[in-house]
Coordinates of N, CA and C in Angstrom, one line a residue:
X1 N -0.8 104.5 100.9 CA -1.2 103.3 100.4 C -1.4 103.3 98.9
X2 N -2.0 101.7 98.4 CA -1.1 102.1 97.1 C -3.0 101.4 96.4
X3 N -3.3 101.1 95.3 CA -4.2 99.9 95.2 C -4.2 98.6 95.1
X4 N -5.4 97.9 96.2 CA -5.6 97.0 96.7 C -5.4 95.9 95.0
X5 N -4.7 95.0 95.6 CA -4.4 93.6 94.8 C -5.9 92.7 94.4
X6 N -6.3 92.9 95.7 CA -7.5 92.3 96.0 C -8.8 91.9 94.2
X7 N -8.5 92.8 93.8 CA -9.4 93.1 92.6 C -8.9 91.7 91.9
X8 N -7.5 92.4 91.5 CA -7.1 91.4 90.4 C -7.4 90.2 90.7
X9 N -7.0 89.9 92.0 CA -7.7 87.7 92.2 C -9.0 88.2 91.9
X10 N -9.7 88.6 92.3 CA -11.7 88.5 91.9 C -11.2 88.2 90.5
X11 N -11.2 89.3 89.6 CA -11.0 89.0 88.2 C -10.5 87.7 87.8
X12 N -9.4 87.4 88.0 CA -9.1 86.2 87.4 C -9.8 85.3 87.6
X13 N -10.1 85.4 88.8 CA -11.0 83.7 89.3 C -12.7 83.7 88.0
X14 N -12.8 85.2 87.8 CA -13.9 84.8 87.1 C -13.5 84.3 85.9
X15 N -12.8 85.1 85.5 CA -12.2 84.3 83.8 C -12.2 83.1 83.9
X16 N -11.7 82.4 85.3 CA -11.2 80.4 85.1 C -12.6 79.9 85.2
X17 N -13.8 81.0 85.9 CA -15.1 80.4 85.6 C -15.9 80.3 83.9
X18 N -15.6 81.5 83.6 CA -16.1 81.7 82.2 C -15.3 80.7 80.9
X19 N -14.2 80.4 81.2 CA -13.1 79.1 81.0 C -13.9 77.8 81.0
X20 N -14.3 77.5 82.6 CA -14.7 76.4 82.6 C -16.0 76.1 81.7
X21 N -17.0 77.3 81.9 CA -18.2 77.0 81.1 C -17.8 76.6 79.5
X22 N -17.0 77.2 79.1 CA -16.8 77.3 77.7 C -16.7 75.9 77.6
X23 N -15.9 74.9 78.3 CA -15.7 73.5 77.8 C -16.7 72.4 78.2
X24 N -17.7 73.1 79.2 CA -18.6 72.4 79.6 C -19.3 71.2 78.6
X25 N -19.3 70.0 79.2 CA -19.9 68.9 77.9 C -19.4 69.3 76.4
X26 N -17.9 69.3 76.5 CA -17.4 69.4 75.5 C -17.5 68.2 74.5
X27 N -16.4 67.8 73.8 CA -16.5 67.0 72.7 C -16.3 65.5 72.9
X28 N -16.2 65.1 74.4 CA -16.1 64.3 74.3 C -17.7 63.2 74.5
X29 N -17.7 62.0 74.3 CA -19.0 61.5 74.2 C -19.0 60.0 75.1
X30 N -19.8 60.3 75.9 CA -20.4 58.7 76.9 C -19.8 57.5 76.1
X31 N -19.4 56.4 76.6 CA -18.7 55.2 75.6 C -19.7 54.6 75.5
X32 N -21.2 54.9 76.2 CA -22.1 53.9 75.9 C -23.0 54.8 74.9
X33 N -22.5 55.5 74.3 CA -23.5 55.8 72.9 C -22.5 55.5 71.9
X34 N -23.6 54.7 71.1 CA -23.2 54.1 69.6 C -24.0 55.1 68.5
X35 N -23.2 54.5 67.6 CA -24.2 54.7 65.9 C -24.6 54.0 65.4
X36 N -25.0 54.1 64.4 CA -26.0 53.3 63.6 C -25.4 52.6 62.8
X37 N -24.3 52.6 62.5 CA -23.3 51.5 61.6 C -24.1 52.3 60.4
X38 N -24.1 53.5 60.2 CA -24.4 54.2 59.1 C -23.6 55.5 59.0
X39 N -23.3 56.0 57.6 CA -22.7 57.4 57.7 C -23.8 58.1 56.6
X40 N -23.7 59.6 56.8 CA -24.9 59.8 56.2 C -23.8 61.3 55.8
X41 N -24.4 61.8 54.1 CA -24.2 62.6 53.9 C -25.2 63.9 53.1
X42 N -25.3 65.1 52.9 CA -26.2 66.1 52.8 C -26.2 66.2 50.7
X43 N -27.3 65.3 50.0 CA -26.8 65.4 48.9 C -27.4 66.9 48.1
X44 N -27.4 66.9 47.2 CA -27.6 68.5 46.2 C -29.2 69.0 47.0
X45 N -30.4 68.4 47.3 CA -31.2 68.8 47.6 C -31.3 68.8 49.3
X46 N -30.4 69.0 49.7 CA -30.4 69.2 51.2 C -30.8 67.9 51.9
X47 N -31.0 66.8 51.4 CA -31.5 65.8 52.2 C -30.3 65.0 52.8
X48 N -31.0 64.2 53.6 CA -29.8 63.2 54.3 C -29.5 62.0 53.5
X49 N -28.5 61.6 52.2 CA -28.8 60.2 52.1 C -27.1 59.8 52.7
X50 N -27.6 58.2 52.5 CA -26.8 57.2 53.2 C -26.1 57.3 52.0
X51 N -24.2 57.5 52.6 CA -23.4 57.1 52.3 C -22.6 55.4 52.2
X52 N -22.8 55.4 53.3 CA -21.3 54.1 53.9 C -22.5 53.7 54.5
X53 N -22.7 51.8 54.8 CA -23.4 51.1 55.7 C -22.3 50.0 56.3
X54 N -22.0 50.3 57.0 CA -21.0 49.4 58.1 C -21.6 47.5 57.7
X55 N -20.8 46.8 57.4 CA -21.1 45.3 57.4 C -22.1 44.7 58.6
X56 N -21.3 45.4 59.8 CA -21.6 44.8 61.2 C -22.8 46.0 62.0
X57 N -23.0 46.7 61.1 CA -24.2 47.9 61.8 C -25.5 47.0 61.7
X58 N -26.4 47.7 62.9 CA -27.6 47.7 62.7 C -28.3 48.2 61.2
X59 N -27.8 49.6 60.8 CA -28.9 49.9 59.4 C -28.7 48.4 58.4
X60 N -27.6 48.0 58.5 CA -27.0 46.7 57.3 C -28.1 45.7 57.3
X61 N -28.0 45.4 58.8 CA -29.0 44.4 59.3 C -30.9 44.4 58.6
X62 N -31.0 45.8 58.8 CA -32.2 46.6 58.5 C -32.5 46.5 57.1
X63 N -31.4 46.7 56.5 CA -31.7 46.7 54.8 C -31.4 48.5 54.6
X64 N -30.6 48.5 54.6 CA -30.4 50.4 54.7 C -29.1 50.3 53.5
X65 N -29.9 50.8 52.8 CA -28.3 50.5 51.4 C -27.7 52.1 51.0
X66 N -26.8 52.3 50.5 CA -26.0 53.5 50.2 C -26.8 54.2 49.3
X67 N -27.4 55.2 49.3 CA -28.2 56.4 48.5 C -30.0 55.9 48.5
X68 N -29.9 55.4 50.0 CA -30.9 55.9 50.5 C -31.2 57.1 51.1
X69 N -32.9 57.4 51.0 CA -32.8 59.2 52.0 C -33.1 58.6 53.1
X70 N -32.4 59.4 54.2 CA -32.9 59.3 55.7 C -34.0 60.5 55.7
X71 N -35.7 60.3 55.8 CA -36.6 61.6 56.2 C -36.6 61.6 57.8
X72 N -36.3 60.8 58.6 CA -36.7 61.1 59.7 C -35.7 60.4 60.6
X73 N -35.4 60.6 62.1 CA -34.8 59.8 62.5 C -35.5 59.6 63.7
X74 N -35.9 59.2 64.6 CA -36.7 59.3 65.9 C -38.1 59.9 65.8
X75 N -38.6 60.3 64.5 CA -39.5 60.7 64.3 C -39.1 62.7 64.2
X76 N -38.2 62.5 63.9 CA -37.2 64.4 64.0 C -36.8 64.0 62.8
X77 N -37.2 65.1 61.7 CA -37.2 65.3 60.9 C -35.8 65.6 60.0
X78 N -35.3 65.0 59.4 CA -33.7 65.3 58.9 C -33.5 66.4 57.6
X79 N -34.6 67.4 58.0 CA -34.6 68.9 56.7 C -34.2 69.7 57.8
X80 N -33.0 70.3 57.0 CA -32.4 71.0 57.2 C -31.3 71.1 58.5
X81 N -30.7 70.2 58.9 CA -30.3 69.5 59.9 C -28.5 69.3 58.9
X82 N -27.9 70.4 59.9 CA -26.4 70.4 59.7 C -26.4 68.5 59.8
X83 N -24.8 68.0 59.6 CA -24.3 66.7 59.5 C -24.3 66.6 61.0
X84 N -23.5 67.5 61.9 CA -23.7 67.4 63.0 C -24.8 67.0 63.5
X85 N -25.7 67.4 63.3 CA -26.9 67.3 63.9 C -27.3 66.0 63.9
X86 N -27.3 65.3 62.1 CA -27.5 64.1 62.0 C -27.0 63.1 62.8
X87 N -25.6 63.5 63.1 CA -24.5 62.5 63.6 C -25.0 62.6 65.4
X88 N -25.3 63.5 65.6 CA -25.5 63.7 67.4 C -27.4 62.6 67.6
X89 N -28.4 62.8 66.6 CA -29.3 61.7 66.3 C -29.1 60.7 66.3
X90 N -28.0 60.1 65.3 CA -27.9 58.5 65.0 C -27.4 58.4 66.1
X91 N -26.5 59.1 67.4 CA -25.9 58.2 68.4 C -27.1 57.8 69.4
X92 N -26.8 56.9 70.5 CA -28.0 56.9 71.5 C -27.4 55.5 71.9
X93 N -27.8 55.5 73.1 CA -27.9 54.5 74.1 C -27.3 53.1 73.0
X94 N -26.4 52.0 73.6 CA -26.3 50.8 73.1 C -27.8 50.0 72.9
X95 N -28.5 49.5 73.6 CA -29.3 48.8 73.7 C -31.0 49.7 73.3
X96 N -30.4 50.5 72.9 CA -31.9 51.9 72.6 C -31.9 51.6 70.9
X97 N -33.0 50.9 70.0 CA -33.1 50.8 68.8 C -33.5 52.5 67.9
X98 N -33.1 53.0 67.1 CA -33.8 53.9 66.7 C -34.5 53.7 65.8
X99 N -35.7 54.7 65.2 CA -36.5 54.5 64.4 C -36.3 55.6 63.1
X100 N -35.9 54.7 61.7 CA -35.6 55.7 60.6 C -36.7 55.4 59.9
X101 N -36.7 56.8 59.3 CA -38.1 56.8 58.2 C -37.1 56.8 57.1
X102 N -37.0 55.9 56.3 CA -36.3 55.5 54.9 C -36.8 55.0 53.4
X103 N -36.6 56.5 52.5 CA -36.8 56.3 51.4 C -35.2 55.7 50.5
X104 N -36.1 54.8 49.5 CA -35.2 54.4 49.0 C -35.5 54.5 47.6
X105 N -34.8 54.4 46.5 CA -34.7 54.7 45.1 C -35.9 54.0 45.0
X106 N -36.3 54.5 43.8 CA -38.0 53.7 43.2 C -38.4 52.8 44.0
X107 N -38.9 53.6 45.0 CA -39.8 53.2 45.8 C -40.7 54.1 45.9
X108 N -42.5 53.9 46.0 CA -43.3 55.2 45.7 C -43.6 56.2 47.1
X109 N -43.2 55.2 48.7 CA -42.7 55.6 49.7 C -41.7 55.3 50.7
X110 N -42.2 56.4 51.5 CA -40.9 55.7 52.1 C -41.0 54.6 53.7
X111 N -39.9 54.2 54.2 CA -40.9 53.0 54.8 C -40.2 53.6 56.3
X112 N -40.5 52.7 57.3 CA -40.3 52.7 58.6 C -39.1 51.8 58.8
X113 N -38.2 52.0 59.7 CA -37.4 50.7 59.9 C -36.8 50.7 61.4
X114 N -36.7 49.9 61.6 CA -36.4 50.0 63.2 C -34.7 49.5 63.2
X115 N -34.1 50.3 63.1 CA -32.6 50.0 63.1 C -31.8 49.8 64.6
X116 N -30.8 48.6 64.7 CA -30.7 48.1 66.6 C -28.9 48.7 66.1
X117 N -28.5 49.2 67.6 CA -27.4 49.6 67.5 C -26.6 48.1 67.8
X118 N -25.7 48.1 67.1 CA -25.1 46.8 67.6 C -23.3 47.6 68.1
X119 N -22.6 46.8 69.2 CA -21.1 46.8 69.2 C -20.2 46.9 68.3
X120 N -19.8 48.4 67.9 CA -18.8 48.4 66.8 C -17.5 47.6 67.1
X121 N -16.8 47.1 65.9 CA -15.6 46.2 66.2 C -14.6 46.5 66.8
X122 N -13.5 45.2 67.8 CA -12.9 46.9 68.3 C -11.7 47.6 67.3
X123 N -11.2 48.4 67.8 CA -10.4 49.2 66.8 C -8.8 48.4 66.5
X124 N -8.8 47.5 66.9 CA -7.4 47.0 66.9 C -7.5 46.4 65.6
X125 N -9.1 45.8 64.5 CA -9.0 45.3 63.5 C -9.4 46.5 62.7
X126 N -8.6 46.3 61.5 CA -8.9 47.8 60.7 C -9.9 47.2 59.7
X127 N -10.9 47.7 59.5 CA -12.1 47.6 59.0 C -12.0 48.6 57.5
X128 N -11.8 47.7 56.3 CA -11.6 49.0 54.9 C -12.8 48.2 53.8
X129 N -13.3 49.5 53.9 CA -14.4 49.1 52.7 C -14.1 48.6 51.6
X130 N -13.3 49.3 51.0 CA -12.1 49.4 49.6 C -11.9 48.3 48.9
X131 N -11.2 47.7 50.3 CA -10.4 46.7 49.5 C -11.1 45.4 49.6
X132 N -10.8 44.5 48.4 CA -11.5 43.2 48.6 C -10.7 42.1 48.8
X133 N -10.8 40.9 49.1 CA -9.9 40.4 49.3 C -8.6 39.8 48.0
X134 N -9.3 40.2 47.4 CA -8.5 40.0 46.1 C -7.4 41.1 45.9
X135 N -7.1 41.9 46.7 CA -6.3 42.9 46.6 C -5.2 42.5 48.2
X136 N -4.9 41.9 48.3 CA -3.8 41.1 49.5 C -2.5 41.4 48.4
X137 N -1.5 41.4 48.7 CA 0.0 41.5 48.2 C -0.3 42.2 47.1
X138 N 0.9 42.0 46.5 CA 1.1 43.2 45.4 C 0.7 44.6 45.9
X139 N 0.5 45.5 45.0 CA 0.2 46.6 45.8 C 1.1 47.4 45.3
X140 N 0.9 48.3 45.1 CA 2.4 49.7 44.2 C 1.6 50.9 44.1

């Protein structure tokens, strides 16, 4: 007799287990979590400030302007908090408001704001910050 085969199927079958874990709740994300119609980026002093405020977002709504700090977001604290981190926070439920703690330029604090997620547009209209409408034709 020679050795049993038998082994090798055990083995592999565990690999396609250790496989499956690896992609477990991978990257993809519920359709029913939104953002905050805000983008946020990590400036010189580690903090979170607001980049980009979406027209049609809740923060816009809120009064959330570009180079504001985000200190808090749900009451979770945004020190030291990879972008990831930020970004996996601002998502949440459609109809779930969050709560940012928002300092803004000369201001002596910072305030509370209850930011509502609203329906981003759908993707078929292309949405550009950039451009204004005074930039239609021409173009080179």
């Amino acid at each position: 007799g020679g050795p049993r085969r038998a082994d090798l199927g055990q083995r592999s079958s565990e690999m396609d287990v250790s496989l499956m874990l690896g992609t477990a709740g991978g990257t993809e994300q519920p359709a029913s979590l939104m953002g905050l119609g805000v983008s946020l980026v990590k400036n010189a002093m580690g903090q979170a400030e607001v980049a980009n405020v979406s027209e049609q977002g809740g923060a816009h709504q809120a009064g959330i302007q570009p180079g504001d700090l985000v200190v808090e977001i749900d009451g979770a604290s945004t020190e030291g908090l990879t972008l990831q981190d930020l970004s996996s926070l601002l998502l949440g439920p459609a109809l779930q408001p969050s709560e940012l703690l928002v300092q803004s330029k000369g201001k002596p604090r910072p305030r509370r704001v209850l930011v509502h997620r609203t329906p981003k547009p759908p993707a078929s209209s292309k949405y550009d910050f950039h451009s204004g409408p005074s930039s239609l034709g021409g173009g080179g």
